[in-house]
N, CA and C of each residue as an Amber inpcrd file, in Angstrom:
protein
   237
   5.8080000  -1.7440000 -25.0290000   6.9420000  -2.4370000 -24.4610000
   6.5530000  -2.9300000 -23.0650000   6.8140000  -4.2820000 -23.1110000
   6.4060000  -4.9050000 -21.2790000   7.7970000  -4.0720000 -20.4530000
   6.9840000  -4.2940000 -19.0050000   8.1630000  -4.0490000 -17.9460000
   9.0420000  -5.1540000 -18.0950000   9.8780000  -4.5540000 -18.0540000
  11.2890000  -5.9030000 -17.7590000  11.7650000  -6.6320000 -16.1800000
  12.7530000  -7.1180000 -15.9860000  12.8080000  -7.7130000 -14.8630000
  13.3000000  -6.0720000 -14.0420000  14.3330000  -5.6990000 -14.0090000
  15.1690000  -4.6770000 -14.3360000  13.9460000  -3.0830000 -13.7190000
  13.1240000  -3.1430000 -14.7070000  11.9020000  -2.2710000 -14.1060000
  11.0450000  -2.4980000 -13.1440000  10.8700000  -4.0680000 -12.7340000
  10.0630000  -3.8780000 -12.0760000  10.7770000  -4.3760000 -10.5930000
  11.8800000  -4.3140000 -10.6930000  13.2020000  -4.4380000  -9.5270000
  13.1810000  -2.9860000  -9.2200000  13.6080000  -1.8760000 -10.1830000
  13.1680000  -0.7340000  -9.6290000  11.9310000  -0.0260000  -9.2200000
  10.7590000  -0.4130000  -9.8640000   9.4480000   0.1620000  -9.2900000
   9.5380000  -0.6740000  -7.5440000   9.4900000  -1.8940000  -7.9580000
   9.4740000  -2.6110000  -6.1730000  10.6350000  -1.5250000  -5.2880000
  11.3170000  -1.1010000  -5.4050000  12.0850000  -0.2700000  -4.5600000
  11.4870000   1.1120000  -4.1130000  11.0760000   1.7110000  -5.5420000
  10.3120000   3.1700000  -5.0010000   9.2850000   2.7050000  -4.6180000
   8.1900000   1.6750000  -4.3900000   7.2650000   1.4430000  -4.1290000
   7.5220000   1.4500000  -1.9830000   8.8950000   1.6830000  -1.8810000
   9.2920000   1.1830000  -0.5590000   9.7070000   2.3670000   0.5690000
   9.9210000   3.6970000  -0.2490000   9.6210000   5.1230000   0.0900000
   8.4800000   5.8100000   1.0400000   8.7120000   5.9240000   1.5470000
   7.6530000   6.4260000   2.8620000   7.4760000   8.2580000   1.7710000
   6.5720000   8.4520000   1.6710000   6.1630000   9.5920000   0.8290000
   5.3710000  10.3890000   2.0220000   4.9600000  10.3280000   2.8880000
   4.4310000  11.2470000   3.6790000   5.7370000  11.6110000   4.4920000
   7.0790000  11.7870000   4.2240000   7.9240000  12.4480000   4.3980000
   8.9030000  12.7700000   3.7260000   9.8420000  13.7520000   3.8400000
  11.2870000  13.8540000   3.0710000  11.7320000  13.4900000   3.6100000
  11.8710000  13.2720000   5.1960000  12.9480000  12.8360000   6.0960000
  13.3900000  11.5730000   6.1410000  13.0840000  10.2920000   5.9020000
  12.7800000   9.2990000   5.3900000  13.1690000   8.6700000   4.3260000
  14.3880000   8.0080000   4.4880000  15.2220000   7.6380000   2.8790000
  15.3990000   5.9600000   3.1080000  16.1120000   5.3070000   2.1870000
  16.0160000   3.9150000   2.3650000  18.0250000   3.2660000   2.3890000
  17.8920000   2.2620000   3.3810000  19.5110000   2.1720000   2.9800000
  19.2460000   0.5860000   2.8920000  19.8350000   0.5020000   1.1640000
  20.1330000  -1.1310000   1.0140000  21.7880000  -1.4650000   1.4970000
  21.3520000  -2.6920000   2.2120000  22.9870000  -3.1220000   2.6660000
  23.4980000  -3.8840000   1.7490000  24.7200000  -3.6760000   1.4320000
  25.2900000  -4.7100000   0.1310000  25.7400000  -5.7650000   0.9640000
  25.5900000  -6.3340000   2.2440000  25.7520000  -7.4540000   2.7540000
  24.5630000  -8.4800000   2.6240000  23.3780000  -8.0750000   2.6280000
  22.7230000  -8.6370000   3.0560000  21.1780000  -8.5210000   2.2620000
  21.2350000  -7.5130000   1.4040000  20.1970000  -7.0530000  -0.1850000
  20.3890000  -8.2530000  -1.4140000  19.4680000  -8.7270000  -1.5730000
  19.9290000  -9.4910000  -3.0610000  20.6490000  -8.4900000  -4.1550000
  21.4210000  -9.1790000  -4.7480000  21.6530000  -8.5650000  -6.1470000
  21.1380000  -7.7480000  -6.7090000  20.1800000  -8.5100000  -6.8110000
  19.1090000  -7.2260000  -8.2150000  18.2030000  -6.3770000  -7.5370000
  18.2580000  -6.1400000  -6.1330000  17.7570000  -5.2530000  -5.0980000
  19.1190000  -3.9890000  -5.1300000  20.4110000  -4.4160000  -5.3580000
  21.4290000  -3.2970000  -5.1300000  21.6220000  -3.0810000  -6.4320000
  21.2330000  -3.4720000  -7.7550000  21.6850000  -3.3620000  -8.7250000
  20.6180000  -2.5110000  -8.7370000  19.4390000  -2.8250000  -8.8250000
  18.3090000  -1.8010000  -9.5600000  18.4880000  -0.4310000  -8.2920000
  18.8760000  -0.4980000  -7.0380000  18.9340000   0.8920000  -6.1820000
  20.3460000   1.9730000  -6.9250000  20.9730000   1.0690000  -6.8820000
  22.4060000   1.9570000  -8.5340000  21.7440000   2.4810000  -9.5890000
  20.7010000   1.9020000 -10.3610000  20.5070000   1.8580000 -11.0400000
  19.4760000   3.2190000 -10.9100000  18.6670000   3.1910000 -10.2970000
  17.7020000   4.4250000  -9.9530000  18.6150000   5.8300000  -9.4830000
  19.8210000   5.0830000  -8.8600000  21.2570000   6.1260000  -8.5230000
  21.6470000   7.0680000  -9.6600000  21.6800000   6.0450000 -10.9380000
  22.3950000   6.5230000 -11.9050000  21.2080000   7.2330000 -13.1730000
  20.2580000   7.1660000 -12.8080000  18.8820000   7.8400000 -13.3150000
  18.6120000   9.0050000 -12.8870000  19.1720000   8.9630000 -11.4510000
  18.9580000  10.4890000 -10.8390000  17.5570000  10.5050000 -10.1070000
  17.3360000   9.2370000  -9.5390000  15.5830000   9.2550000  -8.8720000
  16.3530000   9.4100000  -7.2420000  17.5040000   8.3470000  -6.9210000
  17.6560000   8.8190000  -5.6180000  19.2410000   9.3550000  -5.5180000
  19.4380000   9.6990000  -4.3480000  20.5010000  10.4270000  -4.0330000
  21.8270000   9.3550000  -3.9200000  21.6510000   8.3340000  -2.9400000
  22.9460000   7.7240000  -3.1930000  22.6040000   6.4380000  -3.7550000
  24.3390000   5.5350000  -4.2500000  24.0430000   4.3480000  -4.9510000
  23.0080000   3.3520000  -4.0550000  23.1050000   3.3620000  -2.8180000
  22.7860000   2.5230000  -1.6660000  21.1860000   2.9120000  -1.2770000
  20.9210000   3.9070000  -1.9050000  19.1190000   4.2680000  -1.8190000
  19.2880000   5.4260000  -1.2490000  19.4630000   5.5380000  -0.1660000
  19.4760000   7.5830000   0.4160000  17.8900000   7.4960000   0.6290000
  18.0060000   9.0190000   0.3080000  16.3700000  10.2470000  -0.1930000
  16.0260000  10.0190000  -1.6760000  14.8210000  10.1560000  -1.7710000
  13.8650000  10.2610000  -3.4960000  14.9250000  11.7480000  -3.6720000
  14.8480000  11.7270000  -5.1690000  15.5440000  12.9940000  -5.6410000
  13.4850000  14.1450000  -5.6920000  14.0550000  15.2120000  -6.3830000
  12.5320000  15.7430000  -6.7970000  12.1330000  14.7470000  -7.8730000
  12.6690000  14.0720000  -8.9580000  12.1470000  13.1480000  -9.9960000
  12.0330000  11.7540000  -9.2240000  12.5740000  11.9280000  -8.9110000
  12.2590000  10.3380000  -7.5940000  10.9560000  10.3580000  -6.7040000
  11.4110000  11.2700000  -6.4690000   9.7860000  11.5950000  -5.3410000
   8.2670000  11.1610000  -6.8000000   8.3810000  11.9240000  -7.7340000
   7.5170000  12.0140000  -8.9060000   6.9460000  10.7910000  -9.3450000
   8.2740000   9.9540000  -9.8410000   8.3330000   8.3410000  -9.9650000
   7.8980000   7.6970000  -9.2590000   8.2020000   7.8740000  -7.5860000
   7.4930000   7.2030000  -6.6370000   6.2470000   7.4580000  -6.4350000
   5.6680000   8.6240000  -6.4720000   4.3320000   8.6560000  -6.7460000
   3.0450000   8.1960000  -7.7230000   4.0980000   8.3410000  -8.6470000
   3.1970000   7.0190000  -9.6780000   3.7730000   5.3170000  -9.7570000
   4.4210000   5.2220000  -9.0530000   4.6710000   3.7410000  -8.9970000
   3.6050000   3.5820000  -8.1260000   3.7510000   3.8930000  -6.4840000
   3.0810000   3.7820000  -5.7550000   1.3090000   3.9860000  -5.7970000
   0.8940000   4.8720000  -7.0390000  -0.3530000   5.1080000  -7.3420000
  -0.7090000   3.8420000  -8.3860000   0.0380000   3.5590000  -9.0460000
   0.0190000   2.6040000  -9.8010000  -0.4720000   1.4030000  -9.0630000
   0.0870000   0.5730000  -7.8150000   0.1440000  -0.1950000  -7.3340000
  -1.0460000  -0.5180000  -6.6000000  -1.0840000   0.9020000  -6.3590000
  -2.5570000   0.5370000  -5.4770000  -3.9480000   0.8990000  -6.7700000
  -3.5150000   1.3340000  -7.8140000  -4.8510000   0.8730000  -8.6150000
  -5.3150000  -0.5550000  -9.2450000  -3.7010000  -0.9710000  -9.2190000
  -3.8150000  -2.6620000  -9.4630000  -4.0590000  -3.6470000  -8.6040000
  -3.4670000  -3.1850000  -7.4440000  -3.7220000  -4.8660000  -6.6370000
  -5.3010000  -5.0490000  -6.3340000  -5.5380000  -6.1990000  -5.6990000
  -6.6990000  -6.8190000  -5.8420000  -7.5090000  -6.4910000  -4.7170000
  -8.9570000  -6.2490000  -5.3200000  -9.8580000  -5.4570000  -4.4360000
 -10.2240000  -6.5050000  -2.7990000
């Protein structure tokens, strides 16, 4: 199955997690976030990766996810 738009709206978000901390959470503004930037941060909300609809903290499965998105990313982009 390819990534969808939808997935890769949410990987681009955990990809945006500062991981060398917990302290460190993300807040999308619904003024001023595209659409499918607040839709897919709900959306990771309602998955249980982060804490609030608006981005917050990585959950513990969030943190996980973000670690392989983010490992992911950097095995792909270009040398």
């Amino acid at each position: 199955m390819p990534y969808t738009q939808d997935i890769l709206d949410e990987l681009n978000i955990l990809v945006r997690y500062n991981l060398s901390t917990t302290q460190e959470g993300l807040k999308i503004h619904q003024s001023s976030a595209a659409p499918a930037t607040i839709a897919a941060t709900q959306r990771l909300h309602s998955k249980g990766l982060v804490s609030q609809e608006d981005g917050g903290y990585l959950t513990n499965l969030g943190r996980e996810a973000a670690e392989h998105a983010q490992t992911m990313l950097d095995l792909l982009k270009p040398a």
